[in-house]
Coordinates of C-alpha atoms in Angstrom, one line a residue:
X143 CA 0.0 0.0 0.0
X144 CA 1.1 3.5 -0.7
X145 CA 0.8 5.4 2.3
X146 CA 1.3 8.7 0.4
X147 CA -1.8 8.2 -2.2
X148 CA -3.3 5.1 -0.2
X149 CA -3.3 3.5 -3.4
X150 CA -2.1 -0.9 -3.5
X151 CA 1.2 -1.5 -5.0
X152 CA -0.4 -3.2 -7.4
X153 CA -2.5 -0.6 -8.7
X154 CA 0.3 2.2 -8.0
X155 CA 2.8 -0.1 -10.4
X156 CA -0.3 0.2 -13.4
X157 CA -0.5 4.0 -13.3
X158 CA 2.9 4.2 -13.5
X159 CA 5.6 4.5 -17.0
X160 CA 3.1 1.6 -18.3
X161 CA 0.0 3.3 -18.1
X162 CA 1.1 6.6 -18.9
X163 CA 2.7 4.6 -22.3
X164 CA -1.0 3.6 -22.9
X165 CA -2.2 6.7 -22.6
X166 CA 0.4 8.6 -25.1
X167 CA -1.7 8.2 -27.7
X168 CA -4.7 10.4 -26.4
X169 CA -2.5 12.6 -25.0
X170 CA -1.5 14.3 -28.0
X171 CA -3.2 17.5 -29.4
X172 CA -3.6 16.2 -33.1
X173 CA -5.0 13.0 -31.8
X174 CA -7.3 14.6 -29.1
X175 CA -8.5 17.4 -31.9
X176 CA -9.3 14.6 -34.3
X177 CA -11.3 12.4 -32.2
X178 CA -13.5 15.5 -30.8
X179 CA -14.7 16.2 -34.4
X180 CA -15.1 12.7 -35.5
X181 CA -17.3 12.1 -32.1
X182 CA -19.5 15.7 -33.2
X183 CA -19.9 13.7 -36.9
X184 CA -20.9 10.1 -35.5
X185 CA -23.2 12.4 -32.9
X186 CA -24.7 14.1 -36.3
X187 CA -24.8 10.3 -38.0
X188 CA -27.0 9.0 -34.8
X189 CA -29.3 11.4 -34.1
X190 CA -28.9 13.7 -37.3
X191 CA -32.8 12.4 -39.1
X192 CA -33.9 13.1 -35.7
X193 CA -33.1 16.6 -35.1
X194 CA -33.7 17.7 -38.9
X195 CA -35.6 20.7 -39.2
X196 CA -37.6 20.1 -42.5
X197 CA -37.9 16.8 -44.2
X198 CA -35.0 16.9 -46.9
X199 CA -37.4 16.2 -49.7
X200 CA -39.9 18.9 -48.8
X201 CA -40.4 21.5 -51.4
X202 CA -41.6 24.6 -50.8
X203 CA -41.5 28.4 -52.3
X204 CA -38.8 29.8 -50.7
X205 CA -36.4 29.6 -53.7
X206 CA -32.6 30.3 -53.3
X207 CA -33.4 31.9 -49.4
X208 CA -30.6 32.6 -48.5
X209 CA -29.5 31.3 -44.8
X210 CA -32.0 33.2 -42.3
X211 CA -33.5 31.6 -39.0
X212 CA -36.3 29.7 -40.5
X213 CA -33.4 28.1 -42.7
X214 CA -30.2 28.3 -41.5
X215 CA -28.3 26.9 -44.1
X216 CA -30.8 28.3 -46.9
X217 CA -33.0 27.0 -49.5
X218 CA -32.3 25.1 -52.4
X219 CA -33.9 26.2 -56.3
X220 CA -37.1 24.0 -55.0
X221 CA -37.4 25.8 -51.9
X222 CA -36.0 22.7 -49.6
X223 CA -33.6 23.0 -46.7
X224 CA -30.0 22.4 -47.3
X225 CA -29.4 21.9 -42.8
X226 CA -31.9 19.5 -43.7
X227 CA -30.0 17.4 -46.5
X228 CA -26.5 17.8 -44.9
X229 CA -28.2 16.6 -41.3
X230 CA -29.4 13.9 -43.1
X231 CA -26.8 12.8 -45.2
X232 CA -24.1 12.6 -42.4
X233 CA -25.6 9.0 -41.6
X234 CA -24.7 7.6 -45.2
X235 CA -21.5 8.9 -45.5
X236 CA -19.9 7.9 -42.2
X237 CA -21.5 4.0 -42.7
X238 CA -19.9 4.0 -46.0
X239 CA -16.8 5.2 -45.3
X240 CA -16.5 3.1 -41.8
X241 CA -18.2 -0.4 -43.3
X242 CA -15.4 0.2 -46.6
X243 CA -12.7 0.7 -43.9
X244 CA -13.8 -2.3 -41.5
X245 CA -14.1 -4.8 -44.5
X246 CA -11.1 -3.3 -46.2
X247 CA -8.9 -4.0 -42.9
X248 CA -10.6 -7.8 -42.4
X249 CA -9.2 -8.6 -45.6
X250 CA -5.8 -6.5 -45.6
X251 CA -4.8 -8.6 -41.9
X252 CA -5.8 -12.1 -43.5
X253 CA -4.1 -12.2 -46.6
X254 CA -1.2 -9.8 -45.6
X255 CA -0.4 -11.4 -41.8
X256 CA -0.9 -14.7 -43.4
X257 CA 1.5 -14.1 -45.9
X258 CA 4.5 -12.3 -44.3
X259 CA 4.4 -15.5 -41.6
X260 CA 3.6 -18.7 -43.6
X261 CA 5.8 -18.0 -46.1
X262 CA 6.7 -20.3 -48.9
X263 CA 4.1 -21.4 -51.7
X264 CA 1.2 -19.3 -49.4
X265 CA 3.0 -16.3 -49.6
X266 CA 3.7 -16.5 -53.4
X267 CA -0.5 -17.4 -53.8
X268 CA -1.4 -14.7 -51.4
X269 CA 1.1 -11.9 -52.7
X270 CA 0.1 -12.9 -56.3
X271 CA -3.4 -12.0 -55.3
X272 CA -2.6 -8.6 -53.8
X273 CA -0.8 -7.4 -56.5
X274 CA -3.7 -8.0 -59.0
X275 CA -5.8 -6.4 -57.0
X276 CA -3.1 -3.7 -56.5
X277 CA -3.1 -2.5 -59.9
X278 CA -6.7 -2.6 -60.8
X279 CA -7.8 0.9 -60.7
X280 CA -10.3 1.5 -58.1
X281 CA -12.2 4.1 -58.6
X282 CA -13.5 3.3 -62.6
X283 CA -14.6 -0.2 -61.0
X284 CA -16.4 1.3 -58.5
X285 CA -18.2 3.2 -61.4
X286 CA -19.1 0.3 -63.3
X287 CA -19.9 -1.9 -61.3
X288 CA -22.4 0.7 -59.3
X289 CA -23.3 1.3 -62.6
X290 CA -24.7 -2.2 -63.4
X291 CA -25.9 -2.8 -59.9
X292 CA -29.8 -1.5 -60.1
X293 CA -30.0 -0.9 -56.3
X294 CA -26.9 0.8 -55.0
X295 CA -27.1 1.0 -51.3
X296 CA -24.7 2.2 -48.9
X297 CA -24.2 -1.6 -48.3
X298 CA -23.5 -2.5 -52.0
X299 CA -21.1 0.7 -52.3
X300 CA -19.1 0.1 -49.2
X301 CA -18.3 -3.3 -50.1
X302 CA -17.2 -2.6 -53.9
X303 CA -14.9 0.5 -52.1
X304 CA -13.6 -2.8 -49.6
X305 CA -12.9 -5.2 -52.5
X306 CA -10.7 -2.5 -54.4
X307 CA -9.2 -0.6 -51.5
X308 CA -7.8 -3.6 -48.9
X309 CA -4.5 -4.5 -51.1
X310 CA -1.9 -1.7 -50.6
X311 CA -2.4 -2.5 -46.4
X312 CA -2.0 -5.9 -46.9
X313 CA 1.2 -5.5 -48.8
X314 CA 2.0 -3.4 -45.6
X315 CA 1.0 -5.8 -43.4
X316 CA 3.2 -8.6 -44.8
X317 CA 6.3 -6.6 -45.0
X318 CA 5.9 -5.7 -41.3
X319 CA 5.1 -9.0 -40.5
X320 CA 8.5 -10.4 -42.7
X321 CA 10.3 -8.3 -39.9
X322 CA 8.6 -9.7 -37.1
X323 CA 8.4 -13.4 -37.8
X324 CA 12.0 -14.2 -36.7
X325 CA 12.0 -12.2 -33.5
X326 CA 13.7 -14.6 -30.5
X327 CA 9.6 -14.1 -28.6
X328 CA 8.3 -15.5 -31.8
X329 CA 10.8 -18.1 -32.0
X330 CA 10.4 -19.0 -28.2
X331 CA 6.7 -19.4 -28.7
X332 CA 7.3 -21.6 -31.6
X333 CA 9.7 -23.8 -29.7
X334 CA 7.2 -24.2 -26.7
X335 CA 4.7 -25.6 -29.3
X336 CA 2.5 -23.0 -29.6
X337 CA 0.4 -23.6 -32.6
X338 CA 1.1 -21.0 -36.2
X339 CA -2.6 -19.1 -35.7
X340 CA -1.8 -18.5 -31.9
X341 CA 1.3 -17.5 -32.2
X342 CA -0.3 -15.2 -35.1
X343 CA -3.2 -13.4 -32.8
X344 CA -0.9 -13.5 -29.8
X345 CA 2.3 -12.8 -30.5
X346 CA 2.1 -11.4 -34.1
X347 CA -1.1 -9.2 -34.2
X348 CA -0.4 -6.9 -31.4
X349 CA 2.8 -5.5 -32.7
X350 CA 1.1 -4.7 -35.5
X351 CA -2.3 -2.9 -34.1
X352 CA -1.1 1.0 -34.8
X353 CA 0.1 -0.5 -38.6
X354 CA -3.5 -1.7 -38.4
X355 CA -5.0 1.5 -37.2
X356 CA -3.4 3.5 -40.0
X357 CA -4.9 1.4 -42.5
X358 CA -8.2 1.6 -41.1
X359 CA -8.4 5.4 -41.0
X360 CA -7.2 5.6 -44.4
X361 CA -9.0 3.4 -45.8
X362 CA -12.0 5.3 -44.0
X363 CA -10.7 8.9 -46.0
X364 CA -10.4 6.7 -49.2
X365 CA -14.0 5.5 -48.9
X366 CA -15.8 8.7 -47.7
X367 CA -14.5 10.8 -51.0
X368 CA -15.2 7.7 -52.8
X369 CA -18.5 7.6 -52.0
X370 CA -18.9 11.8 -52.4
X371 CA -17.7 11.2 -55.9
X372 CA -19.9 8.7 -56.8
X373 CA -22.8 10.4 -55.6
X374 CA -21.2 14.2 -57.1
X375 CA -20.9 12.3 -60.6
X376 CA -24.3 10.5 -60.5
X377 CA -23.7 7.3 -60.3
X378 CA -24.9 6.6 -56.7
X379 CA -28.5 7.0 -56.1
X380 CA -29.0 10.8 -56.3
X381 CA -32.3 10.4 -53.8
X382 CA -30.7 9.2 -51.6
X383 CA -29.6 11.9 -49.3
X384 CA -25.6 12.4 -48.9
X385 CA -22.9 15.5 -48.9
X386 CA -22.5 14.2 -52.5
X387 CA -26.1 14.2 -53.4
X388 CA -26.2 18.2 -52.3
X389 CA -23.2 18.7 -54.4
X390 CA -24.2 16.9 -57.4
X391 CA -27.7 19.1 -57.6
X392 CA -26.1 21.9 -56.6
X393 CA -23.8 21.6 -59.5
X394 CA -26.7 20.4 -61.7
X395 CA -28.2 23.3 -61.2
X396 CA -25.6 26.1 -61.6
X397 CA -25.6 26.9 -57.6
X398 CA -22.0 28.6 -58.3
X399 CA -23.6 30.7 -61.0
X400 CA -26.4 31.8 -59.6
X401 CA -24.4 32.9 -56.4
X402 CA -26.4 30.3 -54.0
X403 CA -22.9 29.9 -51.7
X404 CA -24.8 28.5 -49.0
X405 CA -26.2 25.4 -50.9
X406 CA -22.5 23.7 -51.9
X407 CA -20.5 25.5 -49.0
X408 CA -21.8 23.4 -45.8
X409 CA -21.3 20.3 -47.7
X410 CA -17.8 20.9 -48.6
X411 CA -17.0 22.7 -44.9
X412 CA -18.3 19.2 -43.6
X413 CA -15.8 17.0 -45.9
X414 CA -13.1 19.3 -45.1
X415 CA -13.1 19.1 -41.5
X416 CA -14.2 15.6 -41.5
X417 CA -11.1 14.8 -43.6
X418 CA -9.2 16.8 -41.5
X419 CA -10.3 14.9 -38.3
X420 CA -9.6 11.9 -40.0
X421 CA -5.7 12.7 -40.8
X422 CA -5.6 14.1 -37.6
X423 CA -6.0 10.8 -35.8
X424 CA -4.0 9.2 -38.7
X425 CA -1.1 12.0 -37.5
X426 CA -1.2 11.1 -33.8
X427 CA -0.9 7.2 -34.7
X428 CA 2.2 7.8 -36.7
X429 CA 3.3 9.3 -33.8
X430 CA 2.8 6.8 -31.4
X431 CA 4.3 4.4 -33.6
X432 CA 7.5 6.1 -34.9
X433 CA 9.4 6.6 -31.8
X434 CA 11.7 9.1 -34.1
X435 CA 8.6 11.4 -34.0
X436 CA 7.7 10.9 -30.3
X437 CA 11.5 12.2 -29.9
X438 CA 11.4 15.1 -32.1
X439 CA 8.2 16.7 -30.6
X440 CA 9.4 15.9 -26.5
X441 CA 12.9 17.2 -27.7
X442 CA 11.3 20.7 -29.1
X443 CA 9.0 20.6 -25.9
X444 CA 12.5 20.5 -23.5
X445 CA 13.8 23.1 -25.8
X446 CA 11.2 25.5 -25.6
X447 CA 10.7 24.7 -21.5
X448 CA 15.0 25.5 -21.1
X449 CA 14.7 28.5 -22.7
X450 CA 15.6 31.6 -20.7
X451 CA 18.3 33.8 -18.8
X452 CA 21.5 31.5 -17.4
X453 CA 23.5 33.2 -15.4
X454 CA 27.2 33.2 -15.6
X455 CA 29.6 34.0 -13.7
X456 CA 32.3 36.6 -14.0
X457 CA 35.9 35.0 -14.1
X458 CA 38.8 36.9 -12.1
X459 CA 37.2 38.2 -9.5
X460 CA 39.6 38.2 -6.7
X461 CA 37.4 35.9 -4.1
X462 CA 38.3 32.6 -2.6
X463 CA 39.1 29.5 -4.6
X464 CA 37.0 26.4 -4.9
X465 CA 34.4 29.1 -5.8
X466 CA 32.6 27.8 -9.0
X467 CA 33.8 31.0 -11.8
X468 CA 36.3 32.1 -9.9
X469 CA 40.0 32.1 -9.6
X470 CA 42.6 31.3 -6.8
X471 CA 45.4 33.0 -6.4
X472 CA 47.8 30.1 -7.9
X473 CA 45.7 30.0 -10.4
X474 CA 46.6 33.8 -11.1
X475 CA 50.2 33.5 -11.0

């Protein structure tokens, strides 16, 4: 027991260097800036249909309002309400973009861990198989294959963005796991019998969880502007309500020209900083991971906390020796 904190040793040992080193990752500003405005998003996603002023669909004759407090992000050329669209479509994007980066990730840790430790024939099948997939463009399949698909749900999108997005991280995945399947911990599990898919999840896997994390956000950014651009171009179903939808009738119908600002303006503002959130958080794992960049930013933090007036002491003033800037008087001879 600690007397000082009345904490047990037990407890005191957990919130020491080891649970502050579980903790570096939210204590960073990127990562804490990120998370904040990815939480106010999912908040908009969950309750966003709920809270909606107008229904999205609603006409009415307040053409091109501009925004006022009846509407406070205006009125498109049929008179409905733009808060109303973007509120709405928040829901469509974020399930896209996180059901493309979940699936994506599933199948980048399979094929690429599975790979990088097997070895042998399976990693010649498995990296043959990435790299088709690698070079296949992604975004003109995405077209056509929405294209032929008659009902293109959120479902149906997210999983085409999946299938053409999950090969560059498992090329990733297997080159970090090349580097890890020799270590002595690995090698000691392996000599104590442990079977290959435990030593996988338990010794393999969590080395490579920020690698993982990465992916996943990435893949997330890769998915939501794939998803905006499908809807922006028209290939996506245009009714139903997402911040590509706005865009692609707000282009349709000249917005820019006719000066309406406030109908494409909230819809970009909301990819920007949602994109912006999104490399946050992508920032602060690098971070975590590379120690090189953990060492740069605590070395500037010293730097800027030792900055200031040092005093120093005048030499040859005629005091005693053993003084610290001083000197005796053998010293002066």
């Amino acid at each position: 027991m600690d007397k000082r904190r009345g904490l047990p040793a037990a407890q005191e040992a957990e919130s020491g260097p080891a649970g502050r080193a579980r903790l570096r990752f939210l204590r960073g500003g990127k990562t804490r800036t990120g998370l904040l405005i990815l939480a106010f998003f999912a908040l908009i996603a969950v309750i966003g249909p709920w809270i909606a002023p107008y229904d999205p669909d609603a006409m009415s004759d307040q053409l091109l309002q501009p925004p006022s407090a009846d509407h406070w992000f205006g009125t498109t050329h049929t008179g409905q309400d733009v808060l109303s669209q973007i509120l709405v479509g928040t829901r469509g994007v974020l399930l896209v973009g996180f059901i493309a980066g979940f699936l994506a990730t599933v199948l980048s840790v399979l094929i690429g861990v599975s790979a990088g430790f097997l070895g042998g024939a399976a990693d010649e099948i498995l990296s043959m198989f990435s790299n088709v997939f690698l070079v296949i463009p992604g975004l003109p399949l995405i077209i056509i294959i929405a294209s032929f698909v008659e009902n293109t749900t959120d479902l149906v999108i997210a999983s085409v963005i999946a299938l053409t997005s999950w090969a560059w991280g498992s090329r990733v995945l297997r080159a970090q796991t090349l580097s890890l399947r020799r270590r002595d911990y690995v090698e000691a599990a392996r000599a104590t019998g442990e079977s290959t898919w435990r030593i996988i999840i338990f010794e393999v896997m969590p080395n490579l969880t920020a690698v993982i994390a990465s992916g996943f956000v990435g893949t997330v950014i890769f998915a939501i502007l794939s998803e905006i651009t499908l809807a922006f171009i028209g290939v996506a179903d245009i009714s139903h309500w997402n911040w590509g939808t706005v865009l692609f009738w707000a282009q349709s119908n000249q917005a820019l020209a006719q000066g309406a600002w406030w109908w494409f303006v909230p819809a970009g503002l909301c990819i920007a900083l949602l994109g912006t959130a999104l490399a946050l958080i992508n920032f602060g794992i690098d971070e975590f991971v590379n120690p090189r960049l953990r060492t740069a930013s605590g070395a500037s933090r010293k730097v800027r906390m030792r900055v200031g007036f040092t005093p120093v002491a005048r030499t040859g003033t005629p005091t005693q020796s053993g003084v610290p800037g001083t000197r005796s008087k053998e010293q002066s001879e």
